[in-house]
Tab-separated table of C-alpha atoms in Angstrom:
chain	number	residue	atom	x	y	z
H	1	MET	CA	-28.572	54.749	15.141
H	2	THR	CA	-25.105	53.602	15.939
H	3	ASN	CA	-26.376	51.013	18.426
H	4	LYS	CA	-28.628	49.468	15.896
H	5	THR	CA	-25.774	49.329	13.431
H	6	ASP	CA	-23.456	47.786	15.964
H	7	PHE	CA	-26.030	45.229	16.912
H	8	SER	CA	-26.501	44.281	13.213
H	9	ILE	CA	-22.781	43.958	12.691
H	10	ASN	CA	-22.309	41.846	15.829
H	11	LYS	CA	-25.114	39.510	14.777
H	12	LYS	CA	-23.475	39.043	11.401
H	13	LEU	CA	-20.115	38.425	12.912
H	14	LYS	CA	-21.621	35.852	15.253
H	15	THR	CA	-23.447	34.183	12.351
H	16	LEU	CA	-20.226	34.131	10.332
H	17	SER	CA	-18.229	32.765	13.299
H	18	LEU	CA	-20.801	30.015	13.681
H	19	ILE	CA	-20.642	29.117	10.120
H	20	ALA	CA	-16.872	29.005	10.308
H	21	ILE	CA	-16.929	26.746	13.317
H	22	ILE	CA	-19.432	24.412	11.610
H	23	PHE	CA	-17.322	24.360	8.497
H	24	THR	CA	-14.102	23.714	10.346
H	25	SER	CA	-15.850	20.969	12.383
H	26	LEU	CA	-17.083	19.263	9.229
H	27	SER	CA	-13.687	19.535	7.496
H	28	LEU	CA	-11.893	18.081	10.539
H	29	ALA	CA	-14.334	15.163	10.656
H	30	SER	CA	-13.879	14.507	7.094
H	31	CYS	CA	-10.045	14.545	7.440
H	32	ALA	CA	-10.420	12.068	10.484
H	33	ASN	CA	-12.454	9.760	8.352
H	34	GLN	CA	-9.900	9.823	5.530
H	35	GLN	CA	-6.984	9.222	7.992
H	36	SER	CA	-8.820	6.334	9.588
H	37	THR	CA	-9.098	4.410	6.425
H	38	THR	CA	-6.558	1.641	6.081
H	39	LEU	CA	-3.905	1.279	3.397
H	40	TYR	CA	-5.914	-1.728	2.168
H	41	GLU	CA	-8.911	0.537	1.623
H	42	GLN	CA	-6.802	3.284	0.070
H	43	LEU	CA	-5.202	0.910	-2.369
H	44	GLY	CA	-8.648	-0.341	-3.497
H	45	GLY	CA	-9.108	-3.524	-1.565
H	46	MET	CA	-8.734	-7.092	-2.685
H	47	GLU	CA	-9.395	-6.436	-6.349
H	48	LYS	CA	-6.341	-4.007	-6.526
H	49	LEU	CA	-4.158	-6.382	-4.453
H	50	GLU	CA	-4.978	-9.156	-6.853
H	51	LEU	CA	-4.097	-6.981	-9.872
H	52	ILE	CA	-0.825	-5.962	-8.252
H	53	ALA	CA	0.116	-9.578	-7.581
H	54	ASN	CA	-0.884	-10.676	-11.107
H	55	ASN	CA	1.155	-7.829	-12.543
H	56	PHE	CA	4.135	-8.893	-10.417
H	57	VAL	CA	4.014	-12.458	-11.607
H	58	ASN	CA	4.113	-11.142	-15.197
H	59	GLU	CA	7.014	-8.952	-14.400
H	60	ILE	CA	8.887	-11.922	-12.933
H	61	ALA	CA	7.988	-14.102	-15.999
H	62	PHE	CA	9.656	-11.601	-18.385
H	63	ASN	CA	12.846	-11.194	-16.238
H	64	GLU	CA	15.342	-14.011	-16.804
H	65	GLU	CA	17.573	-12.990	-13.876
H	66	ILE	CA	14.649	-13.135	-11.337
H	67	TYR	CA	12.751	-15.956	-13.015
H	68	ARG	CA	15.270	-18.493	-12.057
H	69	TYR	CA	14.183	-18.077	-8.357
H	70	PHE	CA	10.584	-18.932	-9.365
H	71	GLU	CA	11.094	-21.790	-11.818
H	72	GLU	CA	10.013	-24.491	-9.353
H	73	THR	CA	7.287	-22.366	-7.745
H	74	ASN	CA	3.609	-23.150	-7.902
H	75	ILE	CA	2.523	-19.852	-9.369
H	76	GLU	CA	-1.127	-20.109	-8.290
H	77	ARG	CA	-0.124	-20.709	-4.688
H	78	PHE	CA	2.472	-17.957	-4.819
H	79	THR	CA	-0.022	-15.454	-6.162
H	80	GLU	CA	-2.553	-16.490	-3.570
H	81	LYS	CA	-0.131	-16.126	-0.666
H	82	LEU	CA	1.223	-12.878	-2.003
H	83	VAL	CA	-2.211	-11.408	-2.119
H	84	GLU	CA	-2.789	-12.637	1.592
H	85	GLN	CA	0.420	-11.142	2.609
H	86	LEU	CA	-0.207	-7.742	0.917
H	87	CYS	CA	-3.615	-7.712	2.513
H	88	VAL	CA	-2.180	-8.257	6.019
H	89	MET	CA	0.562	-5.732	5.388
H	90	SER	CA	-1.993	-3.138	4.344
H	91	ASN	CA	-4.226	-3.728	7.326
H	92	GLY	CA	-6.866	-5.550	5.340
H	93	PRO	CA	-9.276	-8.187	6.632
H	94	CYS	CA	-7.025	-11.210	5.823
H	95	THR	CA	-4.932	-13.776	7.690
H	96	TYR	CA	-1.685	-14.815	6.193
H	97	THR	CA	-1.675	-18.714	5.991
H	98	GLY	CA	1.537	-19.255	4.128
H	99	ASP	CA	5.008	-20.138	5.338
H	100	SER	CA	7.239	-17.525	6.837
H	101	MET	CA	9.554	-15.534	4.501
H	102	ALA	CA	12.543	-17.233	6.091
H	103	GLN	CA	11.014	-20.689	5.295
H	104	VAL	CA	10.144	-19.754	1.748
H	105	HIS	CA	13.554	-18.196	0.900
H	106	ALA	CA	15.726	-20.696	2.724
H	107	GLY	CA	18.642	-21.951	0.458
H	108	MET	CA	17.892	-19.321	-2.251
H	109	GLN	CA	20.817	-17.237	-1.433
H	110	ILE	CA	19.158	-14.086	-2.684
H	111	THR	CA	21.656	-11.247	-3.146
H	112	GLU	CA	21.095	-7.651	-2.448
H	113	ASN	CA	21.147	-6.949	-6.261
H	114	HIS	CA	18.421	-9.547	-6.945
H	115	PHE	CA	16.277	-8.302	-3.981
H	116	ASN	CA	16.535	-4.848	-5.269
H	117	LEU	CA	15.743	-5.910	-8.822
H	118	THR	CA	12.717	-7.818	-7.483
H	119	VAL	CA	11.508	-4.620	-5.686
H	120	ASP	CA	11.847	-2.768	-8.999
H	121	LEU	CA	9.595	-5.447	-10.525
H	122	PHE	CA	7.101	-5.003	-7.774
H	123	VAL	CA	7.160	-1.256	-8.304
H	124	ALA	CA	6.508	-1.731	-12.022
H	125	ALA	CA	3.535	-4.061	-11.061
H	126	MET	CA	2.117	-1.311	-8.868
H	127	ASP	CA	2.651	1.246	-11.551
H	128	LYS	CA	0.778	-0.905	-14.086
H	129	ALA	CA	-1.991	-1.231	-11.464
H	130	GLU	CA	-2.020	2.640	-11.337
H	131	VAL	CA	-1.204	2.757	-7.517
H	132	PRO	CA	-0.261	6.285	-6.575
H	133	HIS	CA	3.366	6.678	-5.423
H	134	ARG	CA	2.386	7.728	-1.896
H	135	LEU	CA	0.553	4.437	-1.453
H	136	GLN	CA	3.266	2.449	-3.119
H	137	ASN	CA	5.791	3.876	-0.618
H	138	GLN	CA	3.542	2.971	2.297
H	139	LEU	CA	3.168	-0.694	1.050
H	140	LEU	CA	6.917	-0.957	0.260
H	141	LYS	CA	7.664	0.308	3.827
H	142	GLU	CA	5.551	-2.572	5.278
H	143	MET	CA	7.188	-5.100	2.933
H	144	ALA	CA	10.703	-3.865	3.800
H	145	LYS	CA	10.119	-5.322	7.239
H	146	THR	CA	10.594	-8.913	5.835
H	147	ARG	CA	13.784	-7.998	3.875
H	148	ASP	CA	16.175	-9.615	6.359
H	149	GLU	CA	14.129	-12.802	6.282
H	150	MET	CA	14.987	-13.183	2.550
H	151	LEU	CA	18.594	-12.086	1.921
H	152	TYR	CA	21.438	-14.627	1.891
H	153	LYS	CA	19.412	-17.529	3.463
């Protein structure tokens, strides 16, 4: 009797172990798929990047201190190139076709304070686009790589 009971328990344990292994494998595969998505995909693709860029233009328009840097700017081109740049920075399927940050900001003498204020406006634009803070931080990290090309030029 004991042998039959032991056999039944062992069979149930093996079945449970197999189920646990399958479940773990599926969970890991799911995590791997989530981790392999690009920031571009996590943000919501081109539609979300366009929304962020348009929100940012609106933020700039209502900020007298920063607007002066954009008074002579072709806003359509600026928005288009910003979307391209955000797409590239988030590992999207785009190619940036605009001028370098150093070229665009040459002669502007952007101060640390104005740079930081512009970052705040960009964060507000992402907030209005309902971008989660975790993704905002990832995008800002990529954007920060161009900081030195903008300040005091």
